[in-house]
């Protein structure tokens, strides 16, 4: 098969980037459904790049694999660009779902962004926000401590930590009451 029948990975990347940038503009205009569509289209393009994604994050074309008769030999820099774009789209989708107070979807997309960079403060904070709102206090405590280890001077993270301490205390008190009532006969 000739190479002309296939879009090059660079063209796919440019399309993905354009979808992401369009999504950013739509988000600013509070057109969340259209922004989500654009971010999802960008993610489809990044997945098409990364091996016609059938094996998760294998990035087979980055490993000199042969796909449909075409050999791809992309640089590590290009792989990192693709992963960063994918992380940005997931991070932006998380923000939309947080704005819509869809905490489970926000958590899902925050996790996907963290799969690429587990120290990204925005992704961690979005994950923290969702976990807290879903009542996942133990997970939220782990994340807030990680955020504080990255940026100990952040008043936002310190406030989140204090808030979680209060929620943890309340949760512990509720559990104690529950167990106490279970054993009253």
GROMACS .gro file of C-alpha atoms in nm:
model
  185
    1UNK     CA    1   0.000   0.000   0.000
    2UNK     CA    2   0.128   0.342  -0.076
    3UNK     CA    3   0.203   0.596   0.189
    4UNK     CA    4  -0.031   0.847   0.022
    5UNK     CA    5  -0.333   0.644   0.139
    6UNK     CA    6  -0.244   0.714   0.497
    7UNK     CA    7  -0.229   1.035   0.687
    8UNK     CA    8   0.111   1.097   0.830
    9UNK     CA    9   0.144   1.111   1.205
   10UNK     CA   10   0.236   1.477   1.174
   11UNK     CA   11  -0.093   1.554   0.998
   12UNK     CA   12  -0.284   1.360   1.262
   13UNK     CA   13  -0.099   1.552   1.533
   14UNK     CA   14  -0.182   1.887   1.369
   15UNK     CA   15  -0.549   1.787   1.347
   16UNK     CA   16  -0.550   1.683   1.712
   17UNK     CA   17  -0.387   2.010   1.814
   18UNK     CA   18  -0.645   2.208   1.615
   19UNK     CA   19  -0.929   2.019   1.784
   20UNK     CA   20  -0.776   2.091   2.124
   21UNK     CA   21  -0.731   2.462   2.049
   22UNK     CA   22  -1.087   2.484   1.921
   23UNK     CA   23  -1.203   2.309   2.239
   24UNK     CA   24  -1.016   2.568   2.445
   25UNK     CA   25  -1.199   2.851   2.268
   26UNK     CA   26  -1.535   2.679   2.311
   27UNK     CA   27  -1.462   2.627   2.681
   28UNK     CA   28  -1.392   2.998   2.724
   29UNK     CA   29  -1.730   3.067   2.563
   30UNK     CA   30  -1.890   2.816   2.806
   31UNK     CA   31  -1.996   2.592   2.519
   32UNK     CA   32  -1.907   2.280   2.714
   33UNK     CA   33  -2.073   2.015   2.497
   34UNK     CA   34  -1.900   2.143   2.185
   35UNK     CA   35  -1.571   2.170   2.373
   36UNK     CA   36  -1.606   1.810   2.493
   37UNK     CA   37  -1.665   1.698   2.136
   38UNK     CA   38  -1.350   1.874   2.019
   39UNK     CA   39  -1.138   1.730   2.300
   40UNK     CA   40  -1.270   1.382   2.224
   41UNK     CA   41  -1.188   1.428   1.855
   42UNK     CA   42  -0.836   1.534   1.951
   43UNK     CA   43  -0.802   1.222   2.166
   44UNK     CA   44  -0.916   1.006   1.874
   45UNK     CA   45  -0.642   1.160   1.662
   46UNK     CA   46  -0.377   1.098   1.926
   47UNK     CA   47  -0.491   0.739   1.954
   48UNK     CA   48  -0.470   0.701   1.579
   49UNK     CA   49  -0.113   0.823   1.600
   50UNK     CA   50  -0.013   0.598   1.885
   51UNK     CA   51  -0.054   0.269   1.699
   52UNK     CA   52  -0.401   0.278   1.571
   53UNK     CA   53  -0.440   0.215   1.945
   54UNK     CA   54  -0.534  -0.146   1.997
   55UNK     CA   55  -0.285  -0.223   2.274
   56UNK     CA   56  -0.338   0.059   2.520
   57UNK     CA   57  -0.039   0.289   2.555
   58UNK     CA   58   0.203   0.069   2.360
   59UNK     CA   59   0.286   0.345   2.112
   60UNK     CA   60   0.387   0.074   1.869
   61UNK     CA   61   0.481   0.310   1.589
   62UNK     CA   62   0.730   0.472   1.823
   63UNK     CA   63   0.904   0.137   1.849
   64UNK     CA   64   0.982   0.099   1.478
   65UNK     CA   65   0.684  -0.130   1.425
   66UNK     CA   66   0.524  -0.188   1.092
   67UNK     CA   67   0.161  -0.081   1.068
   68UNK     CA   68  -0.028  -0.160   0.750
   69UNK     CA   69   0.297  -0.188   0.559
   70UNK     CA   70   0.428   0.151   0.672
   71UNK     CA   71   0.723   0.182   0.903
   72UNK     CA   72   0.712   0.466   1.150
   73UNK     CA   73   1.020   0.587   1.328
   74UNK     CA   74   0.911   0.877   1.541
   75UNK     CA   75   1.138   1.056   1.779
   76UNK     CA   76   1.106   1.050   2.154
   77UNK     CA   77   1.033   1.424   2.137
   78UNK     CA   78   0.736   1.359   1.908
   79UNK     CA   79   0.611   1.081   2.138
   80UNK     CA   80   0.630   1.324   2.430
   81UNK     CA   81   0.440   1.589   2.230
   82UNK     CA   82   0.164   1.342   2.153
   83UNK     CA   83   0.141   1.228   2.515
   84UNK     CA   84   0.138   1.588   2.639
   85UNK     CA   85  -0.143   1.675   2.399
   86UNK     CA   86  -0.338   1.372   2.513
   87UNK     CA   87  -0.284   1.467   2.878
   88UNK     CA   88  -0.396   1.826   2.809
   89UNK     CA   89  -0.718   1.706   2.646
   90UNK     CA   90  -0.790   1.472   2.937
   91UNK     CA   91  -0.711   1.750   3.185
   92UNK     CA   92  -0.944   1.989   2.999
   93UNK     CA   93  -1.222   1.731   2.987
   94UNK     CA   94  -1.180   1.683   3.361
   95UNK     CA   95  -1.224   2.059   3.410
   96UNK     CA   96  -1.544   2.059   3.205
   97UNK     CA   97  -1.688   1.773   3.409
   98UNK     CA   98  -1.589   1.949   3.731
   99UNK     CA   99  -1.763   2.263   3.607
  100UNK     CA  100  -2.071   2.049   3.541
  101UNK     CA  101  -2.027   1.884   3.884
  102UNK     CA  102  -1.995   1.541   3.723
  103UNK     CA  103  -1.738   1.426   3.977
  104UNK     CA  104  -1.700   1.067   3.858
  105UNK     CA  105  -1.622   1.172   3.500
  106UNK     CA  106  -1.391   1.445   3.626
  107UNK     CA  107  -1.207   1.186   3.833
  108UNK     CA  108  -1.184   0.951   3.533
  109UNK     CA  109  -1.028   1.213   3.306
  110UNK     CA  110  -0.798   1.344   3.579
  111UNK     CA  111  -0.666   0.988   3.621
  112UNK     CA  112  -0.603   0.964   3.247
  113UNK     CA  113  -0.404   1.287   3.253
  114UNK     CA  114  -0.208   1.161   3.554
  115UNK     CA  115  -0.120   0.844   3.364
  116UNK     CA  116   0.106   1.061   3.148
  117UNK     CA  117   0.245   1.284   3.424
  118UNK     CA  118   0.168   1.181   3.781
  119UNK     CA  119   0.310   1.507   3.920
  120UNK     CA  120   0.104   1.751   3.714
  121UNK     CA  121  -0.041   1.994   3.968
  122UNK     CA  122  -0.354   2.082   3.770
  123UNK     CA  123  -0.440   1.716   3.716
  124UNK     CA  124  -0.371   1.634   4.079
  125UNK     CA  125  -0.582   1.925   4.201
  126UNK     CA  126  -0.869   1.827   3.970
  127UNK     CA  127  -0.841   1.470   4.094
  128UNK     CA  128  -0.844   1.600   4.452
  129UNK     CA  129  -1.155   1.809   4.385
  130UNK     CA  130  -1.342   1.513   4.240
  131UNK     CA  131  -1.228   1.264   4.503
  132UNK     CA  132  -1.332   1.503   4.780
  133UNK     CA  133  -1.675   1.560   4.627
  134UNK     CA  134  -1.721   1.185   4.581
  135UNK     CA  135  -1.635   1.127   4.947
  136UNK     CA  136  -1.313   0.941   4.865
  137UNK     CA  137  -1.141   1.098   5.163
  138UNK     CA  138  -0.850   0.851   5.185
  139UNK     CA  139  -0.761   0.904   4.818
  140UNK     CA  140  -0.804   1.279   4.856
  141UNK     CA  141  -0.566   1.281   5.153
  142UNK     CA  142  -0.299   1.100   4.951
  143UNK     CA  143  -0.334   1.350   4.666
  144UNK     CA  144  -0.333   1.660   4.885
  145UNK     CA  145  -0.017   1.537   5.056
  146UNK     CA  146   0.143   1.484   4.716
  147UNK     CA  147   0.041   1.836   4.611
  148UNK     CA  148   0.190   1.977   4.930
  149UNK     CA  149   0.514   1.788   4.867
  150UNK     CA  150   0.531   1.945   4.520
  151UNK     CA  151   0.431   2.295   4.628
  152UNK     CA  152   0.438   2.334   5.008
  153UNK     CA  153   0.379   2.711   4.995
  154UNK     CA  154   0.046   2.689   4.815
  155UNK     CA  155  -0.229   2.837   5.029
  156UNK     CA  156  -0.483   2.655   4.812
  157UNK     CA  157  -0.329   2.316   4.891
  158UNK     CA  158  -0.291   2.399   5.260
  159UNK     CA  159  -0.658   2.500   5.275
  160UNK     CA  160  -0.757   2.175   5.101
  161UNK     CA  161  -0.547   1.986   5.355
  162UNK     CA  162  -0.722   2.158   5.648
  163UNK     CA  163  -1.062   2.093   5.494
  164UNK     CA  164  -0.977   1.726   5.447
  165UNK     CA  165  -0.861   1.697   5.806
  166UNK     CA  166  -1.204   1.818   5.917
  167UNK     CA  167  -1.382   1.577   5.680
  168UNK     CA  168  -1.161   1.290   5.793
  169UNK     CA  169  -1.242   1.366   6.156
  170UNK     CA  170  -1.616   1.379   6.079
  171UNK     CA  171  -1.595   1.055   5.882
  172UNK     CA  172  -1.412   0.885   6.169
  173UNK     CA  173  -1.672   1.008   6.418
  174UNK     CA  174  -1.955   0.875   6.199
  175UNK     CA  175  -1.783   0.537   6.174
  176UNK     CA  176  -1.737   0.523   6.552
  177UNK     CA  177  -2.107   0.603   6.603
  178UNK     CA  178  -2.207   0.340   6.350
  179UNK     CA  179  -1.999   0.070   6.517
  180UNK     CA  180  -2.116   0.181   6.862
  181UNK     CA  181  -2.480   0.150   6.752
  182UNK     CA  182  -2.415  -0.188   6.587
  183UNK     CA  183  -2.296  -0.336   6.913
  184UNK     CA  184  -2.567  -0.185   7.133
  185UNK     CA  185  -2.808  -0.457   7.160
   0.00000   0.00000   0.00000
